[in-house]
């Protein structure tokens, strides 16, 4: 096709698709010339065609605009209007920005909540895929019943007995990650009147998963779970209540609940008959010593739903997590999945099954723990040297994060924005996790030591300046 | 472990997990003896242990029951109660039963909406997996940005130009199937006040996807889309409206809309400014001739959202579908996915990408069409011979189904239930798809010719009896 016709066709498609809409100024001739690597004469020719067709009009000295090219009863794209009526909430602006920049490899991701590329078990995944492909011919590949791949469910149930959770495959449902598990629980069990007691700071506060309708959230400070009783006691009249807690290597603070705190939550749950969602996604990522038992292991009446995932220990992109609950709850969740998405990808489930079965998962996590210990200590060492007068932090015993509380006069929003714009460093501010202090989340899991060193020193420069 | 202790431990875990609850009668001694392949003396020993522990009690002549084994403030599992408060709806009982039995290979699945195992492209899937595993080491395997695998999105955008849909990868979002795409649209764009115009009968009526809150559904008869205008005109005062339509080889009737009917829907959509969800999942499963263009190809302002999936043409268990819409809509959907499940499995997306890229998908669907034509004609031939006085049916030009309307005096519910209980044949009744006639859905896609022949003759016997 002749180049100017091709460009005219590109612009026409943008208008027809609704991406460029009535009244919108299209990119300048210069911008279009750069985009298509042509001179401006070619762009002018394209625009003349579209003007003749009535798709655009040009205001002298102002630019070219999308015309009201349809007949009179044309009204612009209705979907945009409906977006505003919907109950679903957009992510916080900062979270949207982080989600967008996290996909950009030109940034240093010093807060990222996932394993670095060098820590992904690529070889093990490759072997697992090869094994799966050997018996792929025997698989029906049909719609499953919403519960997930039975062999994976059996294996997960068996493995959990070493954590003190005694269940069978009937108590296991496979999800597309832990957040997805929470979403299913919200859909199946919570109502718009539910009051959620959720620990804070929390990864959950960077999402809207519990902001459904006028559902209310009461935050319980992670470092003061002894207040638990009295906080819960403030809401005696409300029937529908649930507790959300991530007891092991909390995201973002890296802290864990002690066994006493877990027991106290169980007692409170029993006394007030409040069910618990236990998000235990970082359990396998311990560094110094194996964590104490999950809350689910203390459960005596099925009030605890235990969720976890392989996103932190294998890779997020395989999208495999799980829910442990009593059979009736699992049955309800499976029914919901048959209405929402018919379960998770069988390929991912089988690949994870192979990794677990042949011991590769355990070998990989053993190796992972050593590397993460080394990287954590490396980061702590730099912090000790560079930040001792500027900030305070904890020493996490597992997980991916160090939680830094900076001195009060430092403007976190400006720090976040300057690091992005001037240094291409993505540092997640604590306020997206509900923190009201001057906090940031650092991750030793994703970047190389070199980048950890480089970015911490850059961060220090900007902290010193403010 | 000694056998009776093992059995006691099994029962204890059932009670602790909440699966067996206070007041429930546990299985009889005979049932337990059968289950564990032991004699009743062993079972009696196990129960004595549990009685001593206070977990169960035995009523003479009645059986053994779960005891109120905890202290007084024990109240049974709270989750069960919360299930009832939740807004989510259980599937219709018949749909639940079908979902359950569809996973049971001992049944003949004469209505099943998926390809038979022999029609799944196992070899091609295997090759695709081998190819993917070659470059698996280069992949970050991180959280993606909710849009999906960029290469797959590009390929889908390119392929759609041959259907008259001119879009770029920015207009494509990968989902976990078509139903999941609808679910995302409901979450992101519809509200509890939305009025949905949906064609009937419809697969959608066997789900609750549009039964959110007090959302209302107006059914438009598939065989009378000319009434479209007048039906839509009955609701002039309602601002939030949307149309759901599956124009190609409708599930369950196998019918398609003509190009005139599609144009008339577009006109109506423009006149009343009602956006359209076009579910085009069976488009690639044509038998006699390539279907006319989708409604999306007639769209001039981005009001049509086009969805489809590879579940019918490759395999359901890979869970890959897609949405085509304007960039702003795609952006909103991607944000929702970052709050719900962080996108679809990368492994499945890459495997599908490989299938499409190397031509295996097109070769497979070409072969598939010939086989489905043969099986459809085989089924029609039997119907002609055996059912000409008992029922009426259409000749589908694609898709998986023949829609049978049986004579009025035949009790469909009894037929459904007798075929399950006496013949292990699963025949989906039309009422689950919103049909008010005496209808059933037959599928030529799943079973072998032998089983098609066998089950149709069995069905005839039961039809004749009633």
mmCIF file of N, CA and C in Angstrom, chain B residues 132-221:
data_model
loop_
_atom_site.group_PDB
_atom_site.id
_atom_site.type_symbol
_atom_site.label_atom_id
_atom_site.label_comp_id
_atom_site.label_asym_id
_atom_site.label_seq_id
_atom_site.Cartn_x
_atom_site.Cartn_y
_atom_site.Cartn_z
ATOM 1 N N UNK B 132 8.135 -24.097 23.265
ATOM 2 C CA UNK B 132 8.142 -23.141 24.378
ATOM 3 C C UNK B 132 9.289 -23.458 25.328
ATOM 4 N N UNK B 133 9.497 -24.752 25.592
ATOM 5 C CA UNK B 133 10.524 -25.108 26.575
ATOM 6 C C UNK B 133 11.921 -24.721 26.085
ATOM 7 N N UNK B 134 12.080 -24.553 24.760
ATOM 8 C CA UNK B 134 13.383 -24.146 24.229
ATOM 9 C C UNK B 134 13.794 -22.748 24.666
ATOM 10 N N UNK B 135 12.849 -21.830 24.750
ATOM 11 C CA UNK B 135 13.230 -20.461 25.133
ATOM 12 C C UNK B 135 12.699 -20.068 26.509
ATOM 13 N N UNK B 136 12.349 -21.092 27.290
ATOM 14 C CA UNK B 136 11.789 -20.838 28.618
ATOM 15 C C UNK B 136 12.812 -20.122 29.515
ATOM 16 N N UNK B 137 14.091 -20.373 29.278
ATOM 17 C CA UNK B 137 15.141 -19.775 30.089
ATOM 18 C C UNK B 137 15.223 -18.265 29.949
ATOM 19 N N UNK B 138 14.656 -17.740 28.855
ATOM 20 C CA UNK B 138 14.735 -16.295 28.635
ATOM 21 C C UNK B 138 13.581 -15.537 29.284
ATOM 22 N N UNK B 139 12.617 -16.271 29.803
ATOM 23 C CA UNK B 139 11.399 -15.610 30.282
ATOM 24 C C UNK B 139 11.524 -15.139 31.718
ATOM 25 N N UNK B 140 10.958 -13.952 31.997
ATOM 26 C CA UNK B 140 11.031 -13.441 33.364
ATOM 27 C C UNK B 140 10.042 -14.155 34.280
ATOM 28 N N UNK B 141 8.946 -14.665 33.728
ATOM 29 C CA UNK B 141 7.927 -15.343 34.523
ATOM 30 C C UNK B 141 7.350 -14.470 35.636
ATOM 31 N N UNK B 142 7.415 -13.153 35.451
ATOM 32 C CA UNK B 142 6.926 -12.244 36.484
ATOM 33 C C UNK B 142 5.429 -11.998 36.372
ATOM 34 N N UNK B 143 4.915 -11.193 37.311
ATOM 35 C CA UNK B 143 3.553 -10.703 37.184
ATOM 36 C C UNK B 143 3.504 -9.920 35.891
ATOM 37 N N UNK B 144 2.507 -10.152 35.050
ATOM 38 C CA UNK B 144 2.439 -9.300 33.878
ATOM 39 C C UNK B 144 1.548 -8.100 34.189
ATOM 40 N N UNK B 145 1.229 -7.315 33.193
ATOM 41 C CA UNK B 145 0.466 -6.094 33.467
ATOM 42 C C UNK B 145 -1.042 -6.264 33.275
ATOM 43 N N UNK B 146 -1.508 -7.500 33.219
ATOM 44 C CA UNK B 146 -2.951 -7.729 33.137
ATOM 45 C C UNK B 146 -3.485 -7.835 31.723
ATOM 46 N N UNK B 147 -2.672 -7.399 30.735
ATOM 47 C CA UNK B 147 -3.142 -7.437 29.341
ATOM 48 C C UNK B 147 -2.948 -8.814 28.717
ATOM 49 N N UNK B 148 -1.878 -9.494 29.122
ATOM 50 C CA UNK B 148 -1.575 -10.787 28.519
ATOM 51 C C UNK B 148 -0.293 -10.736 27.704
ATOM 52 N N UNK B 149 0.095 -11.895 27.206
ATOM 53 C CA UNK B 149 1.360 -12.093 26.472
ATOM 54 C C UNK B 149 1.326 -11.278 25.181
ATOM 55 N N UNK B 150 2.248 -10.351 25.033
ATOM 56 C CA UNK B 150 2.187 -9.382 23.930
ATOM 57 C C UNK B 150 2.221 -10.059 22.558
ATOM 58 N N UNK B 151 3.022 -11.102 22.415
ATOM 59 C CA UNK B 151 3.112 -11.763 21.106
ATOM 60 C C UNK B 151 1.794 -12.432 20.712
ATOM 61 N N UNK B 152 1.128 -13.002 21.704
ATOM 62 C CA UNK B 152 -0.172 -13.620 21.419
ATOM 63 C C UNK B 152 -1.197 -12.550 21.053
ATOM 64 N N UNK B 153 -1.143 -11.398 21.760
ATOM 65 C CA UNK B 153 -2.084 -10.308 21.463
ATOM 66 C C UNK B 153 -1.858 -9.771 20.050
ATOM 67 N N UNK B 154 -0.612 -9.648 19.651
ATOM 68 C CA UNK B 154 -0.313 -9.186 18.288
ATOM 69 C C UNK B 154 -0.853 -10.158 17.241
ATOM 70 N N UNK B 155 -0.623 -11.429 17.489
ATOM 71 C CA UNK B 155 -1.044 -12.448 16.525
ATOM 72 C C UNK B 155 -2.571 -12.470 16.394
ATOM 73 N N UNK B 156 -3.273 -12.377 17.523
ATOM 74 C CA UNK B 156 -4.741 -12.375 17.480
ATOM 75 C C UNK B 156 -5.234 -11.146 16.713
ATOM 76 N N UNK B 157 -4.631 -9.977 16.992
ATOM 77 C CA UNK B 157 -5.021 -8.751 16.278
ATOM 78 C C UNK B 157 -4.806 -8.933 14.776
ATOM 79 N N UNK B 158 -3.658 -9.474 14.392
ATOM 80 C CA UNK B 158 -3.383 -9.680 12.966
ATOM 81 C C UNK B 158 -4.381 -10.620 12.311
ATOM 82 N N UNK B 159 -4.665 -11.732 12.985
ATOM 83 C CA UNK B 159 -5.565 -12.726 12.402
ATOM 84 C C UNK B 159 -6.967 -12.175 12.215
ATOM 85 N N UNK B 160 -7.394 -11.272 13.093
ATOM 86 C CA UNK B 160 -8.777 -10.785 13.024
ATOM 87 C C UNK B 160 -9.021 -9.896 11.809
ATOM 88 N N UNK B 161 -7.949 -9.386 11.175
ATOM 89 C CA UNK B 161 -8.183 -8.529 10.001
ATOM 90 C C UNK B 161 -8.881 -9.310 8.896
ATOM 91 N N UNK B 162 -8.663 -10.630 8.844
ATOM 92 C CA UNK B 162 -9.350 -11.420 7.817
ATOM 93 C C UNK B 162 -10.839 -11.577 8.122
ATOM 94 N N UNK B 163 -11.258 -11.216 9.333
ATOM 95 C CA UNK B 163 -12.687 -11.230 9.685
ATOM 96 C C UNK B 163 -13.284 -9.824 9.583
ATOM 97 N N UNK B 164 -12.498 -8.884 9.082
ATOM 98 C CA UNK B 164 -13.014 -7.512 8.951
ATOM 99 C C UNK B 164 -12.856 -6.675 10.218
ATOM 100 N N UNK B 165 -12.111 -7.201 11.196
ATOM 101 C CA UNK B 165 -11.874 -6.450 12.426
ATOM 102 C C UNK B 165 -10.440 -5.913 12.382
ATOM 103 N N UNK B 166 -10.314 -4.585 12.279
ATOM 104 C CA UNK B 166 -8.982 -3.990 12.143
ATOM 105 C C UNK B 166 -8.543 -3.348 13.447
ATOM 106 N N UNK B 167 -7.709 -4.055 14.175
ATOM 107 C CA UNK B 167 -7.254 -3.586 15.480
ATOM 108 C C UNK B 167 -5.768 -3.881 15.641
ATOM 109 N N UNK B 168 -5.174 -3.288 16.677
ATOM 110 C CA UNK B 168 -3.783 -3.605 17.016
ATOM 111 C C UNK B 168 -3.764 -4.340 18.352
ATOM 112 N N UNK B 169 -2.586 -4.757 18.772
ATOM 113 C CA UNK B 169 -2.480 -5.491 20.038
ATOM 114 C C UNK B 169 -2.998 -4.660 21.225
ATOM 115 N N UNK B 170 -2.989 -3.328 21.100
ATOM 116 C CA UNK B 170 -3.522 -2.480 22.178
ATOM 117 C C UNK B 170 -5.017 -2.690 22.406
ATOM 118 N N UNK B 171 -5.686 -3.279 21.419
ATOM 119 C CA UNK B 171 -7.130 -3.514 21.534
ATOM 120 C C UNK B 171 -7.444 -4.939 21.985
ATOM 121 N N UNK B 172 -6.413 -5.696 22.374
ATOM 122 C CA UNK B 172 -6.609 -7.117 22.722
ATOM 123 C C UNK B 172 -6.216 -7.365 24.172
ATOM 124 N N UNK B 173 -7.074 -8.028 24.914
ATOM 125 C CA UNK B 173 -6.735 -8.483 26.269
ATOM 126 C C UNK B 173 -6.990 -9.990 26.331
ATOM 127 N N UNK B 174 -6.019 -10.721 26.882
ATOM 128 C CA UNK B 174 -6.171 -12.178 27.002
ATOM 129 C C UNK B 174 -6.953 -12.496 28.279
ATOM 130 N N UNK B 175 -7.900 -13.425 28.179
ATOM 131 C CA UNK B 175 -8.684 -13.837 29.342
ATOM 132 C C UNK B 175 -8.531 -15.347 29.553
ATOM 133 N N UNK B 176 -9.118 -15.850 30.641
ATOM 134 C CA UNK B 176 -9.143 -17.295 30.859
ATOM 135 C C UNK B 176 -10.447 -17.871 30.295
ATOM 136 N N UNK B 177 -10.684 -17.659 29.014
ATOM 137 C CA UNK B 177 -11.885 -18.159 28.355
ATOM 138 C C UNK B 177 -12.927 -17.067 28.137
ATOM 139 N N UNK B 178 -13.969 -17.398 27.371
ATOM 140 C CA UNK B 178 -14.978 -16.400 27.000
ATOM 141 C C UNK B 178 -15.887 -16.035 28.180
ATOM 142 N N UNK B 179 -16.270 -17.027 28.984
ATOM 143 C CA UNK B 179 -17.121 -16.732 30.145
ATOM 144 C C UNK B 179 -16.386 -15.779 31.090
ATOM 145 N N UNK B 180 -15.110 -16.016 31.249
ATOM 146 C CA UNK B 180 -14.283 -15.149 32.088
ATOM 147 C C UNK B 180 -14.242 -13.727 31.522
ATOM 148 N N UNK B 181 -14.219 -13.612 30.191
ATOM 149 C CA UNK B 181 -14.259 -12.289 29.554
ATOM 150 C C UNK B 181 -15.570 -11.575 29.913
ATOM 151 N N UNK B 182 -16.669 -12.296 29.851
ATOM 152 C CA UNK B 182 -17.969 -11.696 30.197
ATOM 153 C C UNK B 182 -17.953 -11.260 31.658
ATOM 154 N N UNK B 183 -17.409 -12.125 32.511
ATOM 155 C CA UNK B 183 -17.337 -11.820 33.940
ATOM 156 C C UNK B 183 -16.539 -10.529 34.185
ATOM 157 N N UNK B 184 -15.432 -10.363 33.474
ATOM 158 C CA UNK B 184 -14.641 -9.136 33.610
ATOM 159 C C UNK B 184 -15.432 -7.915 33.148
ATOM 160 N N UNK B 185 -16.180 -8.075 32.055
ATOM 161 C CA UNK B 185 -16.986 -6.956 31.563
ATOM 162 C C UNK B 185 -18.075 -6.586 32.565
ATOM 163 N N UNK B 186 -18.699 -7.594 33.159
ATOM 164 C CA UNK B 186 -19.727 -7.330 34.176
ATOM 165 C C UNK B 186 -19.100 -6.551 35.334
ATOM 166 N N UNK B 187 -17.928 -7.006 35.773
ATOM 167 C CA UNK B 187 -17.248 -6.340 36.891
ATOM 168 C C UNK B 187 -16.878 -4.904 36.542
ATOM 169 N N UNK B 188 -16.398 -4.691 35.335
ATOM 170 C CA UNK B 188 -15.848 -3.384 34.995
ATOM 171 C C UNK B 188 -16.832 -2.389 34.419
ATOM 172 N N UNK B 189 -17.934 -2.863 33.861
ATOM 173 C CA UNK B 189 -18.787 -1.948 33.119
ATOM 174 C C UNK B 189 -20.263 -1.999 33.466
ATOM 175 N N UNK B 190 -20.723 -3.111 33.984
ATOM 176 C CA UNK B 190 -22.155 -3.174 34.260
ATOM 177 C C UNK B 190 -22.380 -2.843 35.730
ATOM 178 N N UNK B 191 -23.564 -2.362 36.026
ATOM 179 C CA UNK B 191 -23.863 -2.059 37.418
ATOM 180 C C UNK B 191 -25.118 -2.823 37.798
ATOM 181 N N UNK B 192 -25.492 -2.692 39.037
ATOM 182 C CA UNK B 192 -26.669 -3.429 39.478
ATOM 183 C C UNK B 192 -27.948 -2.912 38.815
ATOM 184 N N UNK B 193 -27.852 -1.757 38.136
ATOM 185 C CA UNK B 193 -29.038 -1.220 37.467
ATOM 186 C C UNK B 193 -29.066 -1.505 35.974
ATOM 187 N N UNK B 194 -28.070 -2.235 35.498
ATOM 188 C CA UNK B 194 -28.005 -2.464 34.055
ATOM 189 C C UNK B 194 -29.105 -3.421 33.605
ATOM 190 N N UNK B 195 -29.678 -3.095 32.447
ATOM 191 C CA UNK B 195 -30.658 -3.973 31.819
ATOM 192 C C UNK B 195 -29.956 -4.672 30.660
ATOM 193 N N UNK B 196 -29.962 -6.003 30.680
ATOM 194 C CA UNK B 196 -29.280 -6.777 29.638
ATOM 195 C C UNK B 196 -30.302 -7.351 28.661
ATOM 196 N N UNK B 197 -30.129 -7.053 27.393
ATOM 197 C CA UNK B 197 -30.901 -7.734 26.357
ATOM 198 C C UNK B 197 -30.064 -8.910 25.887
ATOM 199 N N UNK B 198 -30.579 -10.119 26.089
ATOM 200 C CA UNK B 198 -29.774 -11.309 25.813
ATOM 201 C C UNK B 198 -30.565 -12.249 24.921
ATOM 202 N N UNK B 199 -29.900 -12.828 23.917
ATOM 203 C CA UNK B 199 -30.669 -13.736 23.058
ATOM 204 C C UNK B 199 -31.041 -15.010 23.833
ATOM 205 N N UNK B 200 -32.132 -15.639 23.445
ATOM 206 C CA UNK B 200 -32.589 -16.857 24.119
ATOM 207 C C UNK B 200 -33.090 -17.843 23.066
ATOM 208 N N UNK B 201 -32.895 -19.159 23.228
ATOM 209 C CA UNK B 201 -32.156 -19.783 24.330
ATOM 210 C C UNK B 201 -30.679 -19.421 24.254
ATOM 211 N N UNK B 202 -30.039 -19.525 25.412
ATOM 212 C CA UNK B 202 -28.634 -19.171 25.448
ATOM 213 C C UNK B 202 -27.914 -19.953 26.529
ATOM 214 N N UNK B 203 -26.711 -20.313 26.195
ATOM 215 C CA UNK B 203 -25.793 -20.890 27.154
ATOM 216 C C UNK B 203 -25.692 -20.022 28.418
ATOM 217 N N UNK B 204 -25.753 -18.703 28.196
ATOM 218 C CA UNK B 204 -25.645 -17.737 29.284
ATOM 219 C C UNK B 204 -26.714 -17.971 30.360
ATOM 220 N N UNK B 205 -27.892 -18.462 29.939
ATOM 221 C CA UNK B 205 -28.970 -18.714 30.904
ATOM 222 C C UNK B 205 -28.666 -19.895 31.830
ATOM 223 N N UNK B 206 -27.653 -20.694 31.496
ATOM 224 C CA UNK B 206 -27.279 -21.780 32.417
ATOM 225 C C UNK B 206 -26.243 -21.284 33.429
ATOM 226 N N UNK B 207 -25.881 -20.005 33.350
ATOM 227 C CA UNK B 207 -24.943 -19.412 34.308
ATOM 228 C C UNK B 207 -25.636 -18.256 35.037
ATOM 229 N N UNK B 208 -24.949 -17.689 36.021
ATOM 230 C CA UNK B 208 -25.502 -16.520 36.722
ATOM 231 C C UNK B 208 -24.730 -15.248 36.375
ATOM 232 N N UNK B 209 -24.025 -15.271 35.242
ATOM 233 C CA UNK B 209 -23.088 -14.181 34.974
ATOM 234 C C UNK B 209 -23.773 -12.814 34.908
ATOM 235 N N UNK B 210 -25.032 -12.774 34.464
ATOM 236 C CA UNK B 210 -25.755 -11.501 34.435
ATOM 237 C C UNK B 210 -26.757 -11.353 35.585
ATOM 238 N N UNK B 211 -26.691 -12.242 36.549
ATOM 239 C CA UNK B 211 -27.643 -12.168 37.662
ATOM 240 C C UNK B 211 -27.028 -11.463 38.858
ATOM 241 N N UNK B 212 -26.268 -10.445 38.575
ATOM 242 C CA UNK B 212 -25.557 -9.735 39.618
ATOM 243 C C UNK B 212 -26.509 -8.719 40.251
ATOM 244 N N UNK B 213 -26.653 -8.810 41.584
ATOM 245 C CA UNK B 213 -27.533 -7.892 42.290
ATOM 246 C C UNK B 213 -28.911 -7.902 41.620
ATOM 247 N N UNK B 214 -29.534 -6.760 41.423
ATOM 248 C CA UNK B 214 -30.855 -6.808 40.780
ATOM 249 C C UNK B 214 -30.822 -6.422 39.299
ATOM 250 N N UNK B 215 -29.672 -6.702 38.679
ATOM 251 C CA UNK B 215 -29.532 -6.558 37.229
ATOM 252 C C UNK B 215 -30.670 -7.322 36.532
ATOM 253 N N UNK B 216 -31.258 -6.718 35.528
ATOM 254 C CA UNK B 216 -32.396 -7.372 34.866
ATOM 255 C C UNK B 216 -32.050 -7.844 33.462
ATOM 256 N N UNK B 217 -32.665 -8.954 33.077
ATOM 257 C CA UNK B 217 -32.377 -9.524 31.774
ATOM 258 C C UNK B 217 -33.670 -9.591 30.967
ATOM 259 N N UNK B 218 -33.621 -9.075 29.742
ATOM 260 C CA UNK B 218 -34.754 -9.198 28.832
ATOM 261 C C UNK B 218 -34.327 -10.145 27.734
ATOM 262 N N UNK B 219 -35.114 -11.192 27.528
ATOM 263 C CA UNK B 219 -34.699 -12.205 26.563
ATOM 264 C C UNK B 219 -35.273 -11.904 25.179
ATOM 265 N N UNK B 220 -34.413 -12.000 24.193
ATOM 266 C CA UNK B 220 -34.841 -11.769 22.809
ATOM 267 C C UNK B 220 -34.747 -13.102 22.070
ATOM 268 N N UNK B 221 -35.888 -13.578 21.553
ATOM 269 C CA UNK B 221 -35.884 -14.911 20.922
ATOM 270 C C UNK B 221 -34.934 -14.964 19.732
#
